[in-house]
PDB file of C-alpha atoms in Angstrom:
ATOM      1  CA  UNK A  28       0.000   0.000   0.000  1.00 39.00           C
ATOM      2  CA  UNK A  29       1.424   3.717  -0.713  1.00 44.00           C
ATOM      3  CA  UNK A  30       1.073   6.444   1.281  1.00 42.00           C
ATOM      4  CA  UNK A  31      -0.154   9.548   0.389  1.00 49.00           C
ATOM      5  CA  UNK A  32       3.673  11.929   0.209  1.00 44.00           C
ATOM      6  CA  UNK A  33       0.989  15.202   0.993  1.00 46.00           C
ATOM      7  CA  UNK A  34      -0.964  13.508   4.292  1.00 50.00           C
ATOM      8  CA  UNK A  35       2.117  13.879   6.483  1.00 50.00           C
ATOM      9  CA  UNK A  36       2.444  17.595   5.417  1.00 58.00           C
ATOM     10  CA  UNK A  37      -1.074  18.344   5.956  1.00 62.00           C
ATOM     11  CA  UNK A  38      -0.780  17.590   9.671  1.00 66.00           C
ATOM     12  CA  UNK A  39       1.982  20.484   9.333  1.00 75.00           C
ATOM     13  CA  UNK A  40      -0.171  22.894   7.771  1.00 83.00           C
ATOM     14  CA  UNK A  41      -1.959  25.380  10.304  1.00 86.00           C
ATOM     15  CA  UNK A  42      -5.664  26.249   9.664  1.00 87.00           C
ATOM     16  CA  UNK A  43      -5.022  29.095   7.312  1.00 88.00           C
ATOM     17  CA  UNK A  44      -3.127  27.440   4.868  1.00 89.00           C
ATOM     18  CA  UNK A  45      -5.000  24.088   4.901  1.00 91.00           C
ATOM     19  CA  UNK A  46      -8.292  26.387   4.146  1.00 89.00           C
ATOM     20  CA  UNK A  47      -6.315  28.568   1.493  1.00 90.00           C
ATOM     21  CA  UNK A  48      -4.957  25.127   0.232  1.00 90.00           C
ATOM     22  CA  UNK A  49      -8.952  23.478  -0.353  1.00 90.00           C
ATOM     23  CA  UNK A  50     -10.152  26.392  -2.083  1.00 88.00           C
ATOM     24  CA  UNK A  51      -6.851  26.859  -4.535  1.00 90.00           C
ATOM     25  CA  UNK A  52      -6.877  23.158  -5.335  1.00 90.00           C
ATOM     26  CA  UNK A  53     -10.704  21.564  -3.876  1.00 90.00           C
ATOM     27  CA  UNK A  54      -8.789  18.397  -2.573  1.00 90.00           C
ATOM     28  CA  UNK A  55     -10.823  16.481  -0.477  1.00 92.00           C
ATOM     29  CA  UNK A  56      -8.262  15.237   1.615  1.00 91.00           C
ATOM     30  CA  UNK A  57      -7.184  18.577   2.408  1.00 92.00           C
ATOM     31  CA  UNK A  58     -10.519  19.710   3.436  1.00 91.00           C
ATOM     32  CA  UNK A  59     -10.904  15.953   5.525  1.00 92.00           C
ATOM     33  CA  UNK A  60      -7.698  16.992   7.214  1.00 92.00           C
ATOM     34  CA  UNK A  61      -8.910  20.433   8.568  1.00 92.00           C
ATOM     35  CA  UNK A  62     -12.453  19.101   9.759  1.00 93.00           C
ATOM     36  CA  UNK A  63     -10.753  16.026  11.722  1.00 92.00           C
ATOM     37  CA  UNK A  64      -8.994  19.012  13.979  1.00 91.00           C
ATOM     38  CA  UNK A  65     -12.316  19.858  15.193  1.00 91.00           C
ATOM     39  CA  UNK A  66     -14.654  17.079  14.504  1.00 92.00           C
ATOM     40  CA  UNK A  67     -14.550  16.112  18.441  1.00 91.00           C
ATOM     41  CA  UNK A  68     -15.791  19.722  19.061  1.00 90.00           C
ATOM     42  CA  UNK A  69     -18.437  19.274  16.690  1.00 92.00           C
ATOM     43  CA  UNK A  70     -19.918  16.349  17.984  1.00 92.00           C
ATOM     44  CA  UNK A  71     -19.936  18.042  21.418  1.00 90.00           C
ATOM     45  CA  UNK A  72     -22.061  21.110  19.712  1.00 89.00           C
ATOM     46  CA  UNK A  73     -24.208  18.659  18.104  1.00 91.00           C
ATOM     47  CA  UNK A  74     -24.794  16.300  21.146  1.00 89.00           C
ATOM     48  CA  UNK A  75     -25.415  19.585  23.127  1.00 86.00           C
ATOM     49  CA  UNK A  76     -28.479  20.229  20.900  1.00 84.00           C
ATOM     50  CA  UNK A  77     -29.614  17.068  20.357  1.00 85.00           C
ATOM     51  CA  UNK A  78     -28.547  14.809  23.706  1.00 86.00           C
ATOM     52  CA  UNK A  79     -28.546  11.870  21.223  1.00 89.00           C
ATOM     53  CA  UNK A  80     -24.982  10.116  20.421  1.00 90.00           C
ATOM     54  CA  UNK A  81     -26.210   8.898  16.942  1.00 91.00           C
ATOM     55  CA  UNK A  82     -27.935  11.768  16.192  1.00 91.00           C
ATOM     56  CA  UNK A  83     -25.050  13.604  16.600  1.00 91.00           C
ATOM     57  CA  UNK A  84     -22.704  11.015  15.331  1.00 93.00           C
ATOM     58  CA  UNK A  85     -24.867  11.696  11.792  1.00 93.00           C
ATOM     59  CA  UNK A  86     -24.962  15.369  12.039  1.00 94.00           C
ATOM     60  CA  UNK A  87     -21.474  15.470  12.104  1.00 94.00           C
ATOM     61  CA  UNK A  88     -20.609  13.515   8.770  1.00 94.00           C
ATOM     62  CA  UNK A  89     -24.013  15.803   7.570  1.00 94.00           C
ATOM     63  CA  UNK A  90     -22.119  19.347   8.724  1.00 93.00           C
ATOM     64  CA  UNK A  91     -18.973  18.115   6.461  1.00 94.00           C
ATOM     65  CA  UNK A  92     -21.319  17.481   3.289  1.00 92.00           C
ATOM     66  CA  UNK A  93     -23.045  21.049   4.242  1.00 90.00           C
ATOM     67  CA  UNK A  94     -18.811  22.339   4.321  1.00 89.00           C
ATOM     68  CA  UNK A  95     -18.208  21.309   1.172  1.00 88.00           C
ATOM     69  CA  UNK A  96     -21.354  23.566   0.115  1.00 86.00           C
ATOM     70  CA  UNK A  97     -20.853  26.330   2.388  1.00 86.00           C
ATOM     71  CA  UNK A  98     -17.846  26.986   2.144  1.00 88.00           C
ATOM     72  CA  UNK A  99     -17.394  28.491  -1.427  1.00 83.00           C
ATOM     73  CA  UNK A 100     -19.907  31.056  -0.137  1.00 81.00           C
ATOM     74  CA  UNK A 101     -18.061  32.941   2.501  1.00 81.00           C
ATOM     75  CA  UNK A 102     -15.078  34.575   3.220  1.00 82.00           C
ATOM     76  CA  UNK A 103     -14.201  32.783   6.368  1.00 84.00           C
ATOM     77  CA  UNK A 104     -11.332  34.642   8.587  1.00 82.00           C
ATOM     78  CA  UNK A 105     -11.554  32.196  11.452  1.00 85.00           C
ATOM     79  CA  UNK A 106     -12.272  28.767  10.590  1.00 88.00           C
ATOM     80  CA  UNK A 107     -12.980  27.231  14.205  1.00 87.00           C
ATOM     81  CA  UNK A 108     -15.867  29.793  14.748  1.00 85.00           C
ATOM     82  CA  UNK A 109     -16.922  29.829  11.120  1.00 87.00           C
ATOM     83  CA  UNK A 110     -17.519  25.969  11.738  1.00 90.00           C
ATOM     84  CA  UNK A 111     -19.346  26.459  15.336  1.00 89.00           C
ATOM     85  CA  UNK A 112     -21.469  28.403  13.594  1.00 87.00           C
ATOM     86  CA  UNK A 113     -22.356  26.261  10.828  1.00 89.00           C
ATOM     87  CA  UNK A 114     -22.451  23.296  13.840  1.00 91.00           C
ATOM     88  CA  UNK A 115     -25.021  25.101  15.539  1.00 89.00           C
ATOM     89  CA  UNK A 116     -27.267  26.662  12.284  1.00 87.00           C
ATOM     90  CA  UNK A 117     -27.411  22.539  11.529  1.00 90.00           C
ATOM     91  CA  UNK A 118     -28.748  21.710  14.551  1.00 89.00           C
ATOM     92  CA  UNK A 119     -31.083  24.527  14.661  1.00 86.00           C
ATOM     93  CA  UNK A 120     -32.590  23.927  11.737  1.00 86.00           C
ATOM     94  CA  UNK A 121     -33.123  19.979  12.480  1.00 86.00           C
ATOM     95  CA  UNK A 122     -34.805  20.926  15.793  1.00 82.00           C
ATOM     96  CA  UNK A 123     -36.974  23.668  14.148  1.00 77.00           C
ATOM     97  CA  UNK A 124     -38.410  20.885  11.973  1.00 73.00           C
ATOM     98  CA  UNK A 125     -39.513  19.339  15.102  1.00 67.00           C
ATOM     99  CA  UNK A 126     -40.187  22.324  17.408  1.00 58.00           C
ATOM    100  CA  UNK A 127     -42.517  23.799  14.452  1.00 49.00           C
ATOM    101  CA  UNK A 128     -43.165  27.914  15.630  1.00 45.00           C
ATOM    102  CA  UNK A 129     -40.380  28.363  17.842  1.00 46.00           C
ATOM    103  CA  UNK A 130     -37.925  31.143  17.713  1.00 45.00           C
ATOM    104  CA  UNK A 131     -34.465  29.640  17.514  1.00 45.00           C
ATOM    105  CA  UNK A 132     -31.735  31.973  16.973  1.00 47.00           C
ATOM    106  CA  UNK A 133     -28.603  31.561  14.491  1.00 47.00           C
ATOM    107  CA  UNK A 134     -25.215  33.367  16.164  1.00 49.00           C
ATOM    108  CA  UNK A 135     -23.041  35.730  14.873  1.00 45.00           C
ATOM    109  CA  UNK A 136     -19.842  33.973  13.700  1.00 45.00           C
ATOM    110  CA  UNK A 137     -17.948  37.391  15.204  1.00 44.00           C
ATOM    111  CA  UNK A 138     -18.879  36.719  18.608  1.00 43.00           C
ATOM    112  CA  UNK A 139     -18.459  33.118  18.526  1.00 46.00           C
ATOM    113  CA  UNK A 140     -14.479  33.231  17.697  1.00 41.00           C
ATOM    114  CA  UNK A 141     -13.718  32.012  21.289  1.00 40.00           C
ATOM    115  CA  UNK A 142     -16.762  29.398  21.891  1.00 43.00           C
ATOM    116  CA  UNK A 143     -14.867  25.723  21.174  1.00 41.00           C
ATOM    117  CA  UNK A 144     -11.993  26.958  23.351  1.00 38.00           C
ATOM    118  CA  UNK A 145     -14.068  28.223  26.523  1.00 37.00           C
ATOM    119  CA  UNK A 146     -18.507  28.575  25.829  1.00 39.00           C
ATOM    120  CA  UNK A 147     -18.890  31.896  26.886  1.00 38.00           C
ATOM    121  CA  UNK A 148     -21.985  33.022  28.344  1.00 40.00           C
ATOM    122  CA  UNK A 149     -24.695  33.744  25.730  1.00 47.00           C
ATOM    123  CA  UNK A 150     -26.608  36.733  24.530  1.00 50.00           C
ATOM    124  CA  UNK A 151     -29.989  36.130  25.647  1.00 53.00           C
ATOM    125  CA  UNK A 152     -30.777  36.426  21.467  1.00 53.00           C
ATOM    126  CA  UNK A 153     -28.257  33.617  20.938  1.00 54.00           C
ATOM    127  CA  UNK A 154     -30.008  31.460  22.949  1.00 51.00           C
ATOM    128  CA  UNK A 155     -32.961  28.602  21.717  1.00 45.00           C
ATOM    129  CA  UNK A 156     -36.464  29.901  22.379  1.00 45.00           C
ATOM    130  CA  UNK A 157     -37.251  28.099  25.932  1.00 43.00           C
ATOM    131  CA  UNK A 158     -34.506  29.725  27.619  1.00 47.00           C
ATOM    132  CA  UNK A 159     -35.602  33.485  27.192  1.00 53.00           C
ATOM    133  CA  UNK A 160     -38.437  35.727  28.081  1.00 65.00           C
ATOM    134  CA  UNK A 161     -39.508  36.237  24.840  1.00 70.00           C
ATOM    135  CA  UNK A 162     -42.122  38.600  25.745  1.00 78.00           C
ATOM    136  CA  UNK A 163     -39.617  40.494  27.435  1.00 80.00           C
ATOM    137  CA  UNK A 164     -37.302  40.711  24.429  1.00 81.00           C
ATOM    138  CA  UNK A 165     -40.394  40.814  21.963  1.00 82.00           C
ATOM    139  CA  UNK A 166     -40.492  44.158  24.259  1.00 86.00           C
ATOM    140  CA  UNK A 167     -36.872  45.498  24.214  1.00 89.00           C
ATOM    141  CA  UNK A 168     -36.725  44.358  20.293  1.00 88.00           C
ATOM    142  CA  UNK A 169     -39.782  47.126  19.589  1.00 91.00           C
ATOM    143  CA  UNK A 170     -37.515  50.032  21.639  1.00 91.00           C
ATOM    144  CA  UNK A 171     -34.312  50.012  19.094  1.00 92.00           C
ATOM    145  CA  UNK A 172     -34.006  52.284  16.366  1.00 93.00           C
ATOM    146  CA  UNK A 173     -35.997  51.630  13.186  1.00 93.00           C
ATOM    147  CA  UNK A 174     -32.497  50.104  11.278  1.00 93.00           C
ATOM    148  CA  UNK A 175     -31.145  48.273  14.400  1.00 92.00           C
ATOM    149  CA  UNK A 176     -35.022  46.450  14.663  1.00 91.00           C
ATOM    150  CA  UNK A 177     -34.997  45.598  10.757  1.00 91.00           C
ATOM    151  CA  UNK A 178     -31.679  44.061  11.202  1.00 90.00           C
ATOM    152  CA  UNK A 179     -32.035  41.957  14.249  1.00 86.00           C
ATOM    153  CA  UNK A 180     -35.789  40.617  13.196  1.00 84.00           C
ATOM    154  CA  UNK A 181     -34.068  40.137   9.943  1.00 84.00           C
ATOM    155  CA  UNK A 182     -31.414  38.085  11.209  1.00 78.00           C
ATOM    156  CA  UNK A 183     -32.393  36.454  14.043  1.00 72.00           C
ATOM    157  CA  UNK A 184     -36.002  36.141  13.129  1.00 71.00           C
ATOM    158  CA  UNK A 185     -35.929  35.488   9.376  1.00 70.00           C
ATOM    159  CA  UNK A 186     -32.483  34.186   9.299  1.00 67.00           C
ATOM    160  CA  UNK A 187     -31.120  36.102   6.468  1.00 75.00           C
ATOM    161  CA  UNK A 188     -27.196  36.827   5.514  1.00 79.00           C
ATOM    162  CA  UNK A 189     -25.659  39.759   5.730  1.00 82.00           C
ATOM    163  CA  UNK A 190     -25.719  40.067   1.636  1.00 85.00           C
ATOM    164  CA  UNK A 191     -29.424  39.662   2.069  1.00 86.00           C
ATOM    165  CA  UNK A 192     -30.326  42.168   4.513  1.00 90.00           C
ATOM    166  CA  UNK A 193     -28.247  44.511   2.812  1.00 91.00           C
ATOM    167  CA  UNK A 194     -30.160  43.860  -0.180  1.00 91.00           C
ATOM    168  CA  UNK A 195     -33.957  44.028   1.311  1.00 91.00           C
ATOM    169  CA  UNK A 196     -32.851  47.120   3.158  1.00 93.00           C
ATOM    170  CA  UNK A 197     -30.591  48.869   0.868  1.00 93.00           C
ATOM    171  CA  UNK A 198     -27.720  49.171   3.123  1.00 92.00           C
ATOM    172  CA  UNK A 199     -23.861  48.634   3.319  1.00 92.00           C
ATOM    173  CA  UNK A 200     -22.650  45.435   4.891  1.00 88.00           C
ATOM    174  CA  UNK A 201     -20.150  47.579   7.323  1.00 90.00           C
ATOM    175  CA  UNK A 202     -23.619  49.545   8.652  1.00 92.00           C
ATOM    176  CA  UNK A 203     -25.843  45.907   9.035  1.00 90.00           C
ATOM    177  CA  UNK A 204     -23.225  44.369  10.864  1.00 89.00           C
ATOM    178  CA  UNK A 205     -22.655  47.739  12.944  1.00 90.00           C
ATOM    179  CA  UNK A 206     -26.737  47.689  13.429  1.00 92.00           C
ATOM    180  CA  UNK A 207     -26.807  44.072  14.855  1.00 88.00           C
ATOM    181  CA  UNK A 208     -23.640  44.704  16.949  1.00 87.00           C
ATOM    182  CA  UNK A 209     -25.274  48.052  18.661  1.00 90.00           C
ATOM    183  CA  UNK A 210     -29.072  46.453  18.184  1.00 89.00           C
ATOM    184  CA  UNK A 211     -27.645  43.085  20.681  1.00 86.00           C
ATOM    185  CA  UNK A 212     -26.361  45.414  23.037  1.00 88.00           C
ATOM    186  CA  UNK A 213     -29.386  47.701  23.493  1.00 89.00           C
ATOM    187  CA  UNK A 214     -31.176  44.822  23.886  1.00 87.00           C
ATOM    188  CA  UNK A 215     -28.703  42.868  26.655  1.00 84.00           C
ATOM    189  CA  UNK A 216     -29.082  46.691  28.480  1.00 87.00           C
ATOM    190  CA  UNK A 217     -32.960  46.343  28.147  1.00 88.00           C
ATOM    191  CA  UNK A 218     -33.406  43.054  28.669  1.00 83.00           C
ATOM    192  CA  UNK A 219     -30.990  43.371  32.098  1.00 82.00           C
ATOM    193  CA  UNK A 220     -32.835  46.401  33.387  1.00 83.00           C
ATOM    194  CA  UNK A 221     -36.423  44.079  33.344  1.00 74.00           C
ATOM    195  CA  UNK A 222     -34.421  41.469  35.617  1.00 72.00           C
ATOM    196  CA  UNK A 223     -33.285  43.947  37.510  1.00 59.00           C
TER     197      UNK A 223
END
């Protein structure tokens, strides 16, 4: 049996150039060799969501299928969080097929840079429907400004991209991302001063 001469020096590679690598050459191998760094951490996001070993044992080998998809479509500056993200969106969208009229929330892949090192606490908006006082939010939502409301029902609610809400609101992707940044803060103020 031969070896394959590029396996050993994909192990050498760091994240950036194994990434850069796939999308120069779309080698399979290459892109199998960055998922397997974090394919432990995946499971653990998907057996967080669904508390089911095969479940999540499926949903894993499903999330590298979706990779090979999603991938081409964004410019992805931090692969770890990219892939939480993308992780968690999965497992969302399974459990909205079964939780039909819930609000489940996708996360920002910005704030989610440090999550498979250390979970950080959540934003109460980043958080699946049962855990938040959506009455209270539903409240705190209707006090932000006009463009920071569009925004956050946009992508929270309707779970649009970034491209797309800057193309159903006519607006540059610096000042959406800037709107759900300061819209997620007014809201952690708002929704802190009701607990309070």
């Amino acid at each position: 049996m031969q070896l394959n001469p590029f396996r050993h020096k994909n192990k050498e590679k760091s994240e950036e150039e194994l990434l850069a690598d796939y999308l120069a050459n779309k080698d399979m191998n290459v892109l199998g060799e960055l998922y397997k760094r974090y394919m432990h951490l995946v499971y653990g996001v998907c057996l967080k969501y669904f508390k089911e070993r095969e479940k999540s044992q499926d949903a894993v080998i499903q999330i590298f299928e979706k990779l090979i998809i999603e991938i081409e479509k964004h410019e992805i500056r931090n692969f770890k969080s990219w892939l939480y993200v993308v992780a968690k969106n999965h497992c969302l969208m399974e459990l909205r097929k079964t939780k039909a009229g819930k609000i489940i929330s996708i996360a920002d892949e910005n704030e989610m840079a440090a999550f498979m090192e250390n979970e950080s606490e959540l934003h109460p908006i980043d958080r699946e429907a049962d855990e938040i006082d959506e009455q209270a939010l539903s409240d705190c939502i209707e006090r932000l400004k006009n463009e920071q409301k569009s925004c956050i029902r946009l992508f929270y609610y309707e779970n649009k991209s970034y491209r797309e809400i800057c193309t159903a609101l006519k607006l540059e992707e610096k000042k959406v991302k800037s709107f759900i940044q300061n819209g997620k803060r007014n809201l952690k103020i708002c929704l802190e001063s009701k607990n309070a």
